[in-house]
Amino acid sequence: MPDQKYQRDLLRGSLDLLVLSVLADEPMYGYLIQKRLRQVSAERVRLAAGTLYPLLHRLEADGAVSSRHEKVGQRDRKWYELTSAGRKRLSRQADQWRGYVECMRQLLPAPSPAL
Amino acid sequence: MSEAEFESYLQLLGRFLHLSQVQRDAIASELRDHMEQRLEELLAQGMDRRKAIDQALEEFGDAAALSGEFRRIAQHKHRRRIMQTTFGAVAASAAVILVASYLLPENRTGAPSFPESMAQNIETGVTAPDQVDAATDPTLIAQLNKRISVNFNVAPLETVVEKLRQIFEVNIQVEWAALEQAGVDMDHPVALQLKEVSGKNVLLLLMRHLSASTVEPLGYTTLDNVLVISTENALTTLTREAQTVVRVYDCRDLIRWPGGATDQVSRAPSGAGGPGMMEMSGGMGSMGGNMMMPGGMRGGQPGAGRPQAGRGRIGRALPQVTRFSTQTGESSELLASKLIELIVMTNGEPGDWALLGGDEGSIHEFDGMLVIQHRQDVHDRIVVLLDTLRQAIHEADKQSAVTDSTSRPAPLILPTEVSGTERPVLIIKKRAGRSVQPTPASPSSAEPRDPTTKP
């Protein structure tokens, strides 16, 4: 695994938040979500399908997202979008995260010149 | 795009997801869509087709973990326990490995993650050599009850495990692959400071501490003299493998209701009998009909829900034989249903029986024999139940033979310890990873009939 990928520890707590954020702009299907995350993070956030789909299903079970099906030729595509409950959750978690980031920013030593 | 390769993979994946057909199809089509898009993308980049398949499959992640995840979510959602077929899942994953190795090029060096973890899981199923029941070794129990003190200040998990090995002086088997899949590896920092706490509780607290960082809960279980640490999911598989046993109980006497000419067999044309009666044609019928019993049970009406279809088609060719109870006039099939219902209702929780939607025990009747697969403790209770039932029937017969009075015999209360003289006819030892071997029960049984040894 290339070392530029973010450490698992960092990601673990925020997977839900990442996916909910991506869905905030527009409905998407799994593959697109995965792609968007890779693009926005410059390849640092790579969510395996094995992690992403259970997560999406869990969010749906929780009521944070809703889904609909689309027929694409012979395929069946499942689109996900945020529900109002999902939006509230996103907003709440984002606030928490921002607070956390600010706190860290204050605590962490100044970045070393090498980075 | 050709469906063949992905189709096989997805078929197998779908098969061991163990969800309803509808759910399975929904997930499968999502996964297929994803895979196909990824493949297209890779091919568009000019990648060689076989390499692209390799990569797409590899990126997909561990098939077993994926199915485990989906299963867990479905459990939550529908609030019912989904039957897990352990051998089925292992066989299916083995099949996935075979298919994957068939599909992927021979010179493939980096093997996908799932075969290794699957192989490891097959091996970590502890095989207690000659034990029928993998009960916990008493010394291990004693060790876990000991009070200990631990002081882990951001120690890596591996070190913690090693320390516990020393403290408890027992085998500790950690299923690292399963743990890593859940999100915890050997270096995971552990902070745990406890003074004079029983070993059991230390472990419990450690598991909780770790589970806070994982996508699925972790736990431990004891198996003979081994402490196994893994995900809860993996552990249910393990404990079931080690601890269920198949036993065959001769219940012909109970089903034909003693107290008179029990083996009254009447050859009657179809049509006899009330709502509960089912006619069976010869031996074939009793096999076909009785296997349907579980289905009939769900309706709450023993025997009522069973299909009548067999009667017409098969029955005509063979002589119709119906066994009737001389006392109540109930057919043996109905009595068998009732007996099964009795056993299931008075033993364990609903979740303990596949019949009632649980994922553990099974019970089937075959020619007057009850074939039951379950944990040792449940078998013990069944033995007592059957024994006491026989005693009560015996008493009742004696009483009705002696007096004509309407005095009821005192109810027999089930003893709480196993003191039954009932001995199962046949014990099939089930060991993890091996095929089932039947052994005849010891001849010192209290069974009045000749034990029939089934092949």
XYZ file of C-alpha atoms in Angstrom:
570
model
C 0.000 0.000 0.000
C 1.477 3.350 -0.973
C 2.167 5.482 2.056
C 0.396 8.546 0.794
C -2.931 6.893 1.506
C -4.416 8.119 4.762
C -4.010 5.811 7.667
C -6.900 3.607 8.487
C -7.185 5.058 11.959
C -7.773 8.510 10.629
C -10.491 7.392 8.303
C -12.359 4.960 10.439
C -14.330 7.425 12.482
C -15.252 9.566 9.557
C -16.359 7.179 6.837
C -20.007 7.954 7.378
C -19.282 11.648 7.239
C -17.307 11.303 4.024
C -20.092 9.462 2.264
C -22.814 11.749 3.552
C -20.818 14.788 2.420
C -20.400 13.448 -1.072
C -24.136 12.890 -1.265
C -24.920 16.387 -0.035
C -24.487 17.906 -3.475
C -26.364 15.395 -5.564
C -27.644 11.827 -5.583
C -25.081 9.262 -6.645
C -24.574 5.579 -7.009
C -21.850 3.571 -5.273
C -19.280 3.628 -8.013
C -19.559 7.381 -8.424
C -19.248 7.932 -4.692
C -16.067 5.919 -4.633
C -14.720 7.824 -7.603
C -15.626 11.225 -6.211
C -13.858 10.475 -2.957
C -10.737 9.454 -4.819
C -10.796 12.565 -6.968
C -11.433 15.075 -4.224
C -8.794 13.567 -1.987
C -6.240 13.275 -4.787
C -6.275 9.498 -4.489
C -5.734 9.513 -0.751
C -9.148 8.284 0.213
C -9.757 4.953 -1.393
C -12.830 3.240 -0.128
C -13.005 -0.399 -1.147
C -16.352 -1.556 -2.467
C -16.321 -4.065 0.357
C -16.440 -1.183 2.804
C -18.551 1.233 0.837
C -21.600 -0.885 0.079
C -22.206 -2.160 3.575
C -21.805 1.418 4.742
C -24.399 2.644 2.263
C -26.776 -0.092 3.272
C -26.299 0.774 6.885
C -26.986 4.429 6.230
C -30.125 3.418 4.436
C -31.188 1.190 7.298
C -30.614 4.148 9.619
C -32.732 6.387 7.435
C -29.944 8.800 6.568
C -30.180 8.035 2.865
C -32.852 6.756 0.557
C -32.406 4.831 -2.651
C -34.050 4.342 -5.989
C -33.388 2.073 -8.909
C -32.610 3.007 -12.466
C -32.539 0.710 -15.430
C -29.445 1.307 -17.507
C -29.649 -0.967 -20.514
C -29.634 -4.397 -18.954
C -28.184 -3.235 -15.685
C -29.909 -2.126 -12.577
C -28.367 0.919 -10.968
C -29.054 1.976 -7.401
C -28.943 5.687 -6.667
C -28.582 7.059 -3.169
C -29.582 10.456 -1.903
C -29.677 12.168 1.441
C -32.904 12.269 3.379
C -33.747 15.219 5.568
C -32.675 13.170 8.540
C -29.443 12.493 6.712
C -28.899 16.163 6.105
C -29.400 16.947 9.750
C -26.976 14.235 10.680
C -24.430 15.517 8.187
C -24.761 19.048 9.455
C -24.385 17.953 13.056
C -21.410 15.727 12.405
C -19.771 18.371 10.224
C -20.045 20.893 13.045
C -18.492 18.435 15.443
C -15.732 17.750 12.995
C -15.000 21.418 12.422
C -14.799 21.943 16.143
C -12.449 19.019 16.391
C -10.282 20.301 13.573
C -10.040 23.714 15.188
C -9.063 22.157 18.462
C -6.369 20.099 16.777
C -5.127 23.083 14.878
C -4.563 24.897 18.131
C -2.855 22.002 19.803
C -0.631 20.695 17.081
C 2.859 22.080 16.781
C 3.579 24.311 13.799
C 4.198 22.356 10.605
C 7.843 21.520 10.029
C 9.392 23.073 6.917
C 10.210 19.671 5.335
C 6.490 18.920 4.796
C -19.218 -6.737 -21.926
C -19.165 -10.479 -21.445
C -21.028 -11.546 -18.354
C -19.371 -14.888 -17.786
C -16.510 -14.130 -15.391
C -18.240 -11.672 -13.159
C -21.386 -13.653 -13.341
C -19.699 -16.642 -11.683
C -18.155 -14.518 -8.975
C -21.365 -12.726 -8.249
C -23.394 -15.897 -8.297
C -21.221 -17.372 -5.611
C -21.234 -14.175 -3.643
C -24.996 -14.070 -3.842
C -25.331 -17.622 -2.718
C -23.555 -17.191 0.516
C -25.101 -13.887 1.414
C -28.044 -15.804 2.852
C -30.600 -13.144 2.441
C -34.002 -13.328 0.841
C -33.975 -13.693 -2.902
C -35.151 -10.114 -3.302
C -32.432 -8.679 -1.097
C -29.828 -10.818 -2.722
C -30.797 -9.692 -6.171
C -30.763 -6.066 -5.106
C -27.254 -6.287 -3.710
C -25.976 -8.467 -6.505
C -27.092 -6.096 -9.193
C -25.480 -3.185 -7.358
C -22.223 -5.024 -7.108
C -22.374 -6.130 -10.699
C -22.971 -2.592 -11.843
C -19.982 -1.433 -9.856
C -17.718 -4.162 -11.133
C -18.667 -3.613 -14.711
C -18.036 0.090 -14.557
C -14.677 -0.435 -12.968
C -13.751 -2.977 -15.588
C -14.770 -0.644 -18.365
C -12.704 2.114 -16.874
C -9.628 -0.064 -16.629
C -10.046 -1.381 -20.126
C -10.448 2.159 -21.387
C -7.055 2.916 -19.883
C -5.678 0.281 -22.175
C -5.193 -2.400 -19.560
C -5.061 -6.012 -20.604
C -8.406 -7.703 -20.014
C -7.186 -10.376 -17.639
C -5.220 -7.872 -15.635
C -8.254 -5.670 -15.472
C -10.362 -8.502 -14.077
C -7.624 -9.247 -11.553
C -7.559 -5.721 -10.396
C -11.278 -5.196 -10.268
C -11.730 -8.328 -8.171
C -8.870 -7.407 -5.887
C -10.137 -3.900 -5.335
C -13.428 -5.290 -4.401
C -12.150 -6.550 -1.117
C -12.777 -9.576 0.965
C -15.873 -11.378 -0.262
C -16.415 -13.087 3.052
C -16.287 -9.885 5.050
C -18.618 -8.250 2.581
C -21.183 -10.962 2.935
C -20.718 -10.886 6.687
C -21.437 -7.181 6.735
C -24.548 -7.447 4.662
C -25.801 -10.266 6.756
C -25.373 -8.269 9.917
C -27.221 -5.313 8.546
C -30.086 -7.486 7.368
C -30.292 -8.989 10.829
C -30.627 -5.587 12.360
C -33.122 -4.449 9.837
C -35.522 -7.292 10.024
C -34.879 -8.280 13.586
C -34.753 -11.914 12.933
C -31.896 -14.370 13.032
C -30.836 -15.551 9.646
C -29.700 -19.073 9.402
C -26.023 -19.345 8.811
C -24.912 -22.498 7.193
C -21.364 -22.834 8.337
C -20.261 -25.662 6.125
C -22.198 -24.112 3.313
C -20.380 -20.830 3.714
C -17.007 -22.507 3.918
C -17.796 -24.656 0.913
C -19.018 -21.646 -1.002
C -15.876 -19.678 -0.224
C -13.793 -22.643 -1.228
C -15.739 -22.629 -4.470
C -15.044 -18.913 -4.877
C -11.367 -19.630 -4.454
C -11.560 -22.371 -7.058
C -13.460 -20.230 -9.508
C -11.171 -17.280 -8.934
C -8.071 -19.361 -9.495
C -9.656 -20.813 -12.602
C -10.543 -17.448 -13.997
C -7.381 -15.642 -13.104
C -4.209 -16.119 -15.076
C -1.767 -18.815 -14.038
C 1.107 -16.423 -13.607
C -0.817 -14.379 -11.106
C 1.545 -13.760 -8.227
C -0.326 -11.560 -5.824
C -3.200 -13.676 -4.630
C -6.415 -11.903 -3.684
C -6.910 -11.324 -0.013
C -9.869 -13.580 0.467
C -8.445 -17.039 -0.169
C -5.821 -16.624 2.541
C -8.215 -15.415 5.136
C -10.646 -18.161 4.218
C -7.969 -20.807 4.439
C -6.927 -19.451 7.758
C -10.441 -19.502 9.063
C -10.871 -23.084 8.069
C -7.774 -24.019 9.986
C -8.488 -22.030 13.069
C -11.636 -24.035 13.655
C -10.174 -25.983 16.532
C -10.502 -29.703 16.122
C -10.702 -31.296 19.516
C -9.481 -34.762 18.585
C -11.687 -37.330 20.201
C -14.173 -35.248 21.980
C -17.835 -35.464 21.314
C -18.526 -32.190 23.007
C -15.999 -29.407 23.016
C -16.855 -28.348 26.523
C -14.500 -25.981 28.211
C -11.589 -27.450 30.064
C -12.149 -26.909 33.786
C -8.609 -25.633 34.297
C -9.278 -22.879 31.787
C -12.449 -21.982 33.621
C -10.534 -21.887 36.879
C -7.892 -19.633 35.365
C -10.445 -17.230 34.040
C -12.075 -16.963 37.404
C -8.815 -15.988 39.019
C -8.474 -12.353 39.921
C -5.713 -10.541 38.120
C -4.343 -7.047 37.759
C -3.338 -5.532 34.465
C -1.703 -2.289 33.567
C -1.581 -1.591 29.865
C -0.697 1.917 28.946
C -0.955 2.211 25.189
C 0.518 -1.255 24.691
C 0.185 -2.866 21.267
C -2.463 -5.550 21.147
C 0.034 -8.233 20.300
C 1.922 -7.544 23.505
C -1.293 -7.571 25.495
C -2.210 -10.977 24.142
C 1.233 -12.319 24.965
C 0.966 -10.996 28.496
C -2.434 -12.606 28.943
C -1.021 -15.905 27.738
C 1.514 -15.719 30.505
C -0.943 -14.660 33.156
C -3.584 -17.245 32.338
C -1.184 -19.947 31.252
C -3.589 -21.034 28.558
C -3.623 -21.256 24.808
C -4.842 -18.055 23.276
C -5.720 -18.110 19.633
C -6.301 -14.738 18.050
C -7.895 -14.679 14.621
C -5.859 -11.785 13.337
C -7.285 -11.820 9.851
C -10.802 -11.422 11.163
C -9.680 -8.725 13.561
C -7.869 -6.810 10.875
C -10.877 -7.006 8.658
C -12.887 -5.488 11.457
C -10.361 -2.721 11.895
C -7.909 -3.730 14.587
C -4.409 -5.009 14.018
C -1.477 -6.237 16.091
C -0.249 -2.741 16.790
C -3.544 -1.430 17.986
C -2.898 0.529 21.184
C -4.590 -0.830 24.256
C -5.166 1.171 27.407
C -6.462 -0.970 30.215
C -5.753 -0.639 33.913
C -7.550 -2.977 36.250
C -6.758 -4.223 39.743
C -7.949 -7.532 41.107
C -10.562 -8.169 38.479
C -11.533 -11.683 37.418
C -9.856 -12.802 34.245
C -13.236 -13.225 32.578
C -14.115 -9.617 33.174
C -10.724 -8.389 32.102
C -11.279 -10.123 28.799
C -14.770 -8.757 28.551
C -13.579 -5.223 29.115
C -10.750 -5.675 26.675
C -13.192 -6.831 24.020
C -15.417 -3.857 24.619
C -12.451 -1.542 24.485
C -11.376 -2.963 21.146
C -14.892 -3.069 19.731
C -15.090 0.692 20.047
C -12.646 0.866 17.155
C -14.095 -1.822 14.952
C -16.887 -2.097 12.410
C -18.204 -5.211 14.084
C -18.060 -6.373 17.689
C -15.253 -8.550 18.951
C -15.478 -11.250 21.521
C -13.908 -14.348 22.862
C -14.964 -17.862 23.509
C -13.495 -20.842 25.229
C -13.092 -24.060 23.393
C -11.700 -26.938 25.421
C -8.449 -25.418 26.683
C -8.158 -22.660 24.126
C -9.236 -19.106 24.421
C -10.256 -17.832 21.004
C -10.426 -14.133 20.256
C -12.161 -13.018 17.116
C -15.166 -11.142 15.747
C -18.535 -12.165 17.145
C -19.583 -13.351 13.721
C -16.615 -15.631 13.324
C -17.091 -16.941 16.832
C -20.684 -18.017 16.324
C -19.450 -20.112 13.440
C -16.737 -21.635 15.571
C -18.840 -22.466 18.585
C -21.573 -23.961 16.519
C -19.116 -26.132 14.644
C -17.590 -27.416 17.804
C -20.591 -27.820 19.942
C -23.523 -29.179 18.035
C -24.041 -32.858 17.848
C -26.498 -34.911 15.866
C -28.375 -37.551 17.804
C -31.058 -39.985 16.831
C -33.789 -40.804 19.330
C -36.033 -43.787 18.953
C -39.488 -42.417 19.538
C -41.521 -45.077 17.908
C -43.085 -46.049 21.182
C -44.103 -42.475 21.865
C -45.468 -41.926 18.456
C -47.550 -45.048 18.382
C -48.862 -44.464 21.845
C -48.531 -47.577 23.995
C -51.352 -49.121 25.948
C -53.009 -51.599 23.669
C -52.054 -53.090 20.399
C -49.637 -50.419 19.351
C -48.810 -51.686 15.968
C -52.224 -51.612 14.610
C -51.844 -51.144 10.999
C -54.839 -50.800 8.840
C -54.893 -50.792 5.153
C -57.394 -48.233 4.254
C -58.184 -46.363 1.148
C -57.374 -42.695 1.168
C -59.980 -40.473 2.620
C -60.029 -41.841 6.138
C -59.476 -39.598 9.090
C -60.135 -36.068 10.206
C -58.281 -32.866 9.590
C -55.028 -33.925 11.136
C -54.716 -37.222 9.333
C -52.303 -37.725 6.580
C -52.022 -40.902 4.646
C -48.660 -42.216 3.850
C -47.964 -44.653 1.127
C -45.588 -47.220 2.415
C -42.163 -46.243 3.562
C -41.767 -43.578 0.978
C -44.589 -41.614 2.398
C -43.257 -41.487 5.879
C -40.033 -40.061 4.617
C -41.618 -37.526 2.362
C -44.425 -36.557 4.619
C -42.538 -36.313 7.825
C -39.780 -34.211 6.438
C -42.432 -31.653 5.713
C -43.259 -31.405 9.340
C -41.185 -28.322 10.016
C -43.173 -26.498 7.386
C -46.405 -27.623 8.948
C -45.229 -26.484 12.343
C -44.899 -22.893 11.398
C -48.581 -22.631 10.862
C -49.037 -23.550 14.478
C -51.179 -26.492 13.521
C -49.247 -29.696 13.600
C -49.898 -31.616 10.506
C -52.519 -29.258 9.210
C -50.248 -27.274 6.980
C -48.755 -30.199 5.185
C -49.411 -30.771 1.551
C -51.909 -33.402 0.584
C -50.486 -33.707 -2.855
C -48.450 -36.843 -2.276
C -51.483 -38.833 -1.470
C -52.976 -38.721 -4.874
C -50.051 -39.229 -7.160
C -47.812 -41.652 -5.329
C -50.427 -43.308 -3.197
C -52.170 -45.051 -5.996
C -49.199 -47.141 -6.931
C -48.490 -48.437 -3.416
C -50.635 -49.921 -0.702
C -52.003 -47.368 1.690
C -50.845 -47.929 5.235
C -51.914 -45.818 8.132
C -50.946 -46.279 11.718
C -53.505 -45.309 14.233
C -53.193 -44.816 17.905
C -55.610 -47.169 19.523
C -56.348 -44.755 22.309
C -56.842 -41.424 20.715
C -57.230 -42.465 17.132
C -54.510 -40.058 16.115
C -52.156 -41.095 13.391
C -48.509 -41.569 14.166
C -47.660 -38.731 11.850
C -49.756 -36.344 13.857
C -48.216 -37.606 17.047
C -44.770 -37.153 15.603
C -45.634 -33.540 14.794
C -46.916 -33.034 18.279
C -43.834 -34.548 19.771
C -41.599 -32.297 17.750
C -43.649 -29.301 18.766
C -43.402 -30.358 22.371
C -39.663 -30.715 22.238
C -39.133 -27.432 20.450
C -41.439 -25.469 22.721
C -40.071 -26.757 25.970
C -36.400 -26.629 25.137
C -34.473 -23.453 24.751
C -35.456 -20.196 23.165
C -37.209 -19.821 19.812
C -33.866 -18.657 18.498
C -32.487 -22.079 19.254
C -34.456 -23.787 16.578
C -34.213 -23.357 12.840
C -37.876 -24.320 12.784
C -38.776 -21.097 14.523
C -36.440 -18.878 12.608
C -33.368 -19.427 14.735
C -30.110 -20.477 13.269
C -29.053 -23.356 15.403
C -30.924 -26.519 16.056
C -32.714 -28.774 13.671
C -35.158 -31.565 14.304
C -36.600 -34.028 11.847
C -38.512 -37.239 12.104
C -37.606 -40.224 10.074
C -39.572 -43.426 10.389
C -40.343 -42.922 14.032
C -36.830 -41.744 14.866
C -36.165 -38.171 15.811
C -32.971 -36.809 14.351
C -31.913 -33.768 16.312
C -28.893 -31.563 15.864
C -28.176 -29.266 18.747
C -25.934 -28.319 21.600
C -25.142 -30.774 24.314
C -27.172 -28.962 26.937
C -30.275 -29.059 24.780
C -29.806 -32.766 24.139
C -29.551 -33.355 27.856
C -32.870 -31.675 28.397
C -34.479 -33.601 25.587
C -33.301 -36.861 27.064
C -34.923 -35.938 30.360
C -38.104 -34.840 28.657
C -38.519 -38.039 26.694
C -37.722 -40.121 29.692
C -40.213 -38.348 31.879
C -42.800 -38.533 29.142
C -42.375 -42.262 28.969
C -42.636 -42.563 32.697
C -45.835 -40.541 32.730
C -47.365 -42.621 29.975
C -46.363 -45.772 31.749
C -47.939 -44.543 34.971
C -51.087 -43.529 33.197
C -51.383 -46.942 31.601
C -50.866 -48.691 34.883
C -53.474 -46.570 36.533
C -56.095 -47.022 33.874
C -55.479 -50.757 33.904
C -55.893 -51.029 37.658
C -58.739 -48.717 38.441
C -61.603 -47.198 36.657
C -61.655 -44.123 38.771
C -61.216 -40.699 37.381
C -58.374 -39.980 39.722
C -55.588 -38.304 37.857
C -52.018 -39.380 38.451
C -49.826 -36.789 40.099
C -48.008 -34.763 37.470
C -44.431 -35.781 37.026
C -42.086 -32.882 37.444
C -39.103 -32.831 35.184
C -35.938 -33.351 37.205
C -33.419 -30.610 36.721
C -30.377 -32.800 36.435
C -29.837 -35.264 33.723
C -30.624 -38.593 35.262
C -32.510 -40.077 32.393
C -31.947 -43.615 31.329
C -32.831 -42.690 27.802
C -29.972 -43.381 25.519
C -29.911 -42.198 21.994
C -29.645 -44.899 19.410
C -26.963 -43.276 17.398
C -24.548 -40.482 18.031
C -23.050 -38.675 15.127
C -19.973 -36.730 16.087
C -19.587 -33.543 14.241
C -16.120 -32.167 14.045
C -15.083 -28.950 12.407
C -13.681 -29.452 8.963
C -14.314 -33.175 8.739
C -17.106 -35.217 7.336
C -19.651 -36.616 9.680
C -18.945 -40.088 11.055
C -21.698 -42.063 12.673
C -20.965 -44.311 15.628
C -23.430 -46.615 17.268
C -24.366 -45.780 20.823
C -23.220 -48.034 23.641
C -25.321 -51.157 23.927
C -25.984 -50.560 27.611
C -29.125 -48.688 26.798
C -32.414 -48.974 28.523
C -34.109 -49.195 25.176
C -36.519 -52.103 25.069
C -36.152 -52.385 21.329
C -33.170 -53.483 19.353
C -31.160 -50.449 18.510
C -31.274 -49.941 14.810
C -27.930 -48.875 13.539
C -28.362 -46.600 10.625
C -25.575 -46.493 8.067
